[in-house]
Amino acid sequence: SAVISQKPSRDICQRGTSLTIQCQVDSQVTMMFWYRQQPGQSLTLIATANQGSEATYESGFVIDKFPISRPNLTFSTLTVSNMSPEDSSIYLCSVRTGDTQYFGPGTRLTVL
Amino acid sequence: AQSVAQPEDQVNVAEGNPLTVKCTYSVSGNPYLFWYVQYPNRGLQFLLKYITGDNLVKGSYGFEAEFNKSQTSFHLKKPSALVSDSALYFCAVSPLHSGNTPLVFGKGTRLSVIA
């Protein structure tokens, strides 16, 4: 299994600003995944982050808007840039160890 | 491409009654199937998985799920529902036993258990 922590747990931000979300895993993992979830809705994969290389983004998500860092095998950050109210969501960090995927507690972002 | 369908957005059940949350999948090859639960203001928690072997798998909190290959289904069940089971439930599938690919998730089913 894997234990994942995220910071911050929630934040309220102004339009046009940026927020960086941190994700820490208690073990070394090759891939880390970032998801967005509208409240009460399903998960949307934003990108896959591999240590030492550029993240791979899903359709509809771009690096300029959601830059990701992956400096080592236990840590990653996701930045939500130039925020608008449409970016209000829960952002989840996730890893897959063996055959099971585990999730962090999420970061609840509200953009005013 | 693999996909998961959860045909019900909402399931309501009385406390003490059995519950079923439905899931069907589409994947080439042998599927790896999962159920996750999300309580309010929390991340997703792993409940149970089917990889191989017995078609009936047991997981956390008294939940179980039955893999049915002919019907390509993996329904989540519990013999007696609790109010505390009220949450959002996600079914997921992976065709590969690999740590480098994310699971494919269904859209979720909201379970409400009424006292």
Short mmCIF file of C-alpha atoms in Angstrom, two decimals:
data_model
loop_
_atom_site.label_atom_id
_atom_site.label_comp_id
_atom_site.label_asym_id
_atom_site.label_seq_id
_atom_site.Cartn_x
_atom_site.Cartn_y
_atom_site.Cartn_z
CA SER A 1 0.00 0.00 0.00
CA ALA A 2 0.96 3.67 -0.07
CA VAL A 3 0.20 6.56 2.23
CA ILE A 4 -0.15 9.88 0.45
CA SER A 5 -0.36 13.36 1.93
CA GLN A 6 -1.30 16.58 0.19
CA LYS A 7 -0.84 20.24 1.04
CA PRO A 8 -2.83 22.38 1.32
CA SER A 9 -6.01 20.51 2.17
CA ARG A 10 -8.08 23.45 0.97
CA ASP A 11 -7.65 26.99 -0.22
CA ILE A 12 -9.64 29.95 -1.42
CA CYS A 13 -7.90 31.95 -4.12
CA GLN A 14 -8.50 35.02 -6.19
CA ARG A 15 -8.99 34.94 -9.92
CA GLY A 16 -5.74 35.31 -11.85
CA THR A 17 -3.46 33.93 -9.15
CA SER A 18 -1.71 30.55 -9.00
CA LEU A 19 -1.69 27.77 -6.43
CA THR A 20 0.85 24.99 -6.02
CA ILE A 21 -0.33 21.71 -4.53
CA GLN A 22 2.20 19.37 -2.97
CA CYS A 23 1.98 15.58 -2.89
CA GLN A 24 4.19 13.37 -0.73
CA VAL A 25 4.24 9.56 -0.83
CA ASP A 26 5.67 7.31 1.87
CA SER A 27 7.44 5.07 -0.64
CA GLN A 28 9.26 5.43 -3.94
CA VAL A 29 7.00 5.18 -6.96
CA THR A 30 7.69 5.47 -10.67
CA MET A 31 4.53 7.23 -11.74
CA MET A 32 2.33 9.74 -9.97
CA PHE A 33 -1.07 10.79 -11.28
CA TRP A 34 -2.95 14.03 -10.86
CA TYR A 35 -6.75 14.14 -11.06
CA ARG A 36 -9.42 16.80 -10.94
CA GLN A 37 -12.82 16.11 -9.44
CA GLN A 38 -15.77 18.44 -9.48
CA PRO A 39 -17.62 18.09 -6.16
CA GLY A 40 -19.62 14.86 -6.15
CA GLN A 41 -18.54 14.03 -9.67
CA SER A 42 -16.18 11.56 -11.30
CA LEU A 43 -12.44 11.80 -11.66
CA THR A 44 -10.70 13.39 -14.61
CA LEU A 45 -7.06 12.52 -15.16
CA ILE A 46 -4.98 15.65 -15.69
CA ALA A 47 -1.52 14.18 -16.22
CA THR A 48 0.94 11.43 -15.40
CA ALA A 49 4.24 12.48 -13.83
CA ASN A 50 7.37 10.39 -14.19
CA GLN A 51 10.46 11.29 -12.22
CA GLY A 52 13.09 12.95 -14.35
CA SER A 53 10.97 13.65 -17.40
CA GLU A 54 8.18 15.90 -18.61
CA ALA A 55 4.70 15.04 -17.45
CA THR A 56 2.26 13.56 -19.94
CA TYR A 57 -0.96 15.53 -20.17
CA GLU A 58 -4.42 14.26 -21.08
CA SER A 59 -6.51 15.86 -23.75
CA GLY A 60 -7.82 19.22 -22.60
CA PHE A 61 -5.00 19.90 -20.16
CA VAL A 62 -1.83 21.83 -21.00
CA ILE A 63 1.46 22.39 -19.29
CA ASP A 64 1.13 26.17 -19.21
CA LYS A 65 -2.05 25.91 -17.18
CA PHE A 66 -1.07 22.91 -15.01
CA PRO A 67 2.72 22.74 -14.70
CA ILE A 68 3.92 19.70 -12.80
CA SER A 69 7.22 19.01 -11.10
CA ARG A 70 8.55 15.59 -10.13
CA PRO A 71 11.94 16.14 -8.51
CA ASN A 72 12.23 12.69 -6.90
CA LEU A 73 10.45 9.37 -6.49
CA THR A 74 8.35 10.41 -3.48
CA PHE A 75 7.23 13.95 -4.29
CA SER A 76 5.36 15.95 -6.90
CA THR A 77 3.71 19.33 -7.25
CA LEU A 78 0.84 20.51 -9.42
CA THR A 79 0.38 24.22 -10.05
CA VAL A 80 -2.95 25.64 -11.13
CA SER A 81 -2.02 28.81 -13.00
CA ASN A 82 -3.96 31.96 -13.77
CA MET A 83 -6.97 30.59 -11.99
CA SER A 84 -10.58 31.23 -12.87
CA PRO A 85 -13.76 30.15 -11.05
CA GLU A 86 -13.98 27.19 -13.47
CA ASP A 87 -10.88 25.77 -11.79
CA SER A 88 -12.75 25.32 -8.53
CA SER A 89 -12.46 21.59 -7.91
CA ILE A 90 -10.87 18.94 -5.77
CA TYR A 91 -7.39 18.02 -6.95
CA LEU A 92 -6.18 14.54 -6.12
CA CYS A 93 -2.74 13.01 -6.21
CA SER A 94 -2.51 9.28 -6.79
CA VAL A 95 0.02 6.48 -7.19
CA ARG A 96 -0.21 2.89 -8.27
CA THR A 97 1.88 0.32 -6.41
CA GLY A 98 1.64 -3.18 -7.80
CA ASP A 99 -1.89 -3.57 -9.06
CA THR A 100 -3.70 -1.15 -6.73
CA GLN A 101 -4.03 2.61 -7.01
CA TYR A 102 -4.03 4.83 -3.92
CA PHE A 103 -5.16 8.40 -3.46
CA GLY A 104 -4.26 11.36 -1.35
CA PRO A 105 -6.94 13.14 0.67
CA GLY A 106 -7.32 15.85 -1.97
CA THR A 107 -7.00 19.62 -2.13
CA ARG A 108 -10.28 21.51 -2.28
CA LEU A 109 -9.78 24.66 -4.31
CA THR A 110 -12.26 27.51 -4.52
CA VAL A 111 -11.56 30.36 -6.92
CA LEU A 112 -13.43 33.61 -6.41
CA ALA B 1 -9.95 0.81 -25.20
CA GLN B 2 -11.03 -0.12 -21.73
CA SER B 3 -14.09 1.44 -20.13
CA VAL B 4 -16.31 1.14 -17.10
CA ALA B 5 -20.02 1.84 -16.82
CA GLN B 6 -21.91 2.53 -13.63
CA PRO B 7 -25.49 2.73 -14.85
CA GLU B 8 -26.96 4.26 -11.70
CA ASP B 9 -26.15 7.78 -10.56
CA GLN B 10 -27.93 7.21 -7.27
CA VAL B 11 -28.92 4.18 -5.22
CA ASN B 12 -31.19 4.47 -2.21
CA VAL B 13 -31.58 1.66 0.29
CA ALA B 14 -33.06 1.30 3.75
CA GLU B 15 -30.75 0.55 6.63
CA GLY B 16 -30.49 -3.18 7.23
CA ASN B 17 -31.47 -4.08 3.67
CA PRO B 18 -29.02 -5.59 1.19
CA LEU B 19 -27.41 -3.20 -1.25
CA THR B 20 -26.04 -3.59 -4.77
CA VAL B 21 -24.07 -1.03 -6.76
CA LYS B 22 -23.71 -2.04 -10.39
CA CYS B 23 -20.65 -1.97 -12.61
CA THR B 24 -19.97 -3.33 -16.09
CA TYR B 25 -16.69 -3.16 -17.92
CA SER B 26 -15.16 -3.43 -21.35
CA VAL B 27 -11.54 -4.45 -21.72
CA SER B 28 -9.47 -6.67 -23.94
CA GLY B 29 -7.79 -9.49 -22.13
CA ASN B 30 -8.20 -10.42 -18.50
CA PRO B 31 -9.42 -7.48 -16.43
CA TYR B 32 -8.25 -6.29 -13.08
CA LEU B 33 -11.29 -4.79 -11.33
CA PHE B 34 -11.55 -2.49 -8.34
CA TRP B 35 -14.01 -0.70 -6.12
CA TYR B 36 -13.29 2.53 -4.27
CA VAL B 37 -15.36 4.55 -1.82
CA GLN B 38 -15.25 8.30 -1.24
CA TYR B 39 -16.73 9.73 1.91
CA PRO B 40 -17.56 13.45 2.01
CA ASN B 41 -14.50 15.70 1.95
CA ARG B 42 -12.16 12.72 1.69
CA GLY B 43 -9.99 11.10 -0.97
CA LEU B 44 -10.83 7.76 -2.56
CA GLN B 45 -10.31 4.71 -0.39
CA PHE B 46 -9.60 1.27 -1.83
CA LEU B 47 -12.35 -1.25 -0.96
CA LEU B 48 -11.56 -4.44 -2.84
CA LYS B 49 -10.19 -5.88 -6.05
CA TYR B 50 -10.48 -8.86 -8.36
CA ILE B 51 -7.30 -10.04 -10.01
CA THR B 52 -7.78 -13.77 -10.44
CA GLY B 53 -9.22 -16.76 -8.61
CA ASP B 54 -12.53 -16.90 -6.75
CA ASN B 55 -15.20 -14.82 -8.47
CA LEU B 56 -16.49 -13.54 -5.13
CA VAL B 57 -14.08 -11.18 -3.46
CA LYS B 58 -14.42 -9.74 0.00
CA GLY B 59 -13.19 -6.33 1.04
CA SER B 60 -13.31 -3.72 3.74
CA TYR B 61 -16.35 -2.76 5.84
CA GLY B 62 -18.25 -5.96 4.97
CA PHE B 63 -18.42 -5.26 1.25
CA GLU B 64 -18.02 -7.91 -1.40
CA ALA B 65 -18.14 -8.01 -5.18
CA GLU B 66 -18.84 -10.73 -7.70
CA PHE B 67 -16.92 -11.00 -10.93
CA ASN B 68 -19.07 -12.31 -13.77
CA LYS B 69 -17.08 -12.80 -16.94
CA SER B 70 -20.00 -13.73 -19.19
CA GLN B 71 -21.89 -10.59 -18.21
CA THR B 72 -18.74 -8.46 -17.93
CA SER B 73 -19.95 -7.23 -14.57
CA PHE B 74 -18.43 -6.59 -11.17
CA HIS B 75 -21.29 -5.54 -8.90
CA LEU B 76 -20.60 -4.36 -5.36
CA LYS B 77 -22.75 -5.86 -2.63
CA LYS B 78 -23.33 -5.80 1.08
CA PRO B 79 -25.84 -8.02 2.94
CA SER B 80 -26.98 -5.35 5.39
CA ALA B 81 -26.52 -1.64 4.71
CA LEU B 82 -25.52 0.90 7.34
CA VAL B 83 -26.21 4.61 7.35
CA SER B 84 -22.43 5.08 7.51
CA ASP B 85 -22.13 3.36 4.11
CA SER B 86 -23.61 6.47 2.50
CA ALA B 87 -20.89 7.70 0.14
CA LEU B 88 -19.79 7.91 -3.48
CA TYR B 89 -18.64 4.59 -4.96
CA PHE B 90 -16.36 4.18 -7.96
CA CYS B 91 -15.70 1.08 -10.04
CA ALA B 92 -12.39 0.90 -11.93
CA VAL B 93 -10.66 -1.40 -14.40
CA SER B 94 -7.18 -2.06 -15.68
CA PRO B 95 -6.15 -4.46 -18.41
CA LEU B 96 -2.60 -4.50 -17.22
CA HIS B 97 -0.89 -5.45 -14.02
CA SER B 98 1.28 -2.39 -14.25
CA GLY B 99 2.22 0.41 -11.94
CA ASN B 100 2.79 2.76 -14.83
CA THR B 101 -0.78 3.14 -16.05
CA PRO B 102 -3.70 4.63 -14.16
CA LEU B 103 -6.94 2.78 -13.66
CA VAL B 104 -9.97 3.73 -15.71
CA PHE B 105 -12.79 4.88 -13.44
CA GLY B 106 -16.54 4.88 -13.83
CA LYS B 107 -18.52 8.04 -13.22
CA GLY B 108 -19.48 7.00 -9.71
CA THR B 109 -22.67 6.00 -7.92
CA ARG B 110 -23.96 7.85 -4.91
CA LEU B 111 -25.30 5.49 -2.27
CA SER B 112 -27.74 6.80 0.30
CA VAL B 113 -28.70 4.56 3.19
CA ILE B 114 -31.80 5.75 4.96
CA ALA B 115 -32.41 5.03 8.61
#
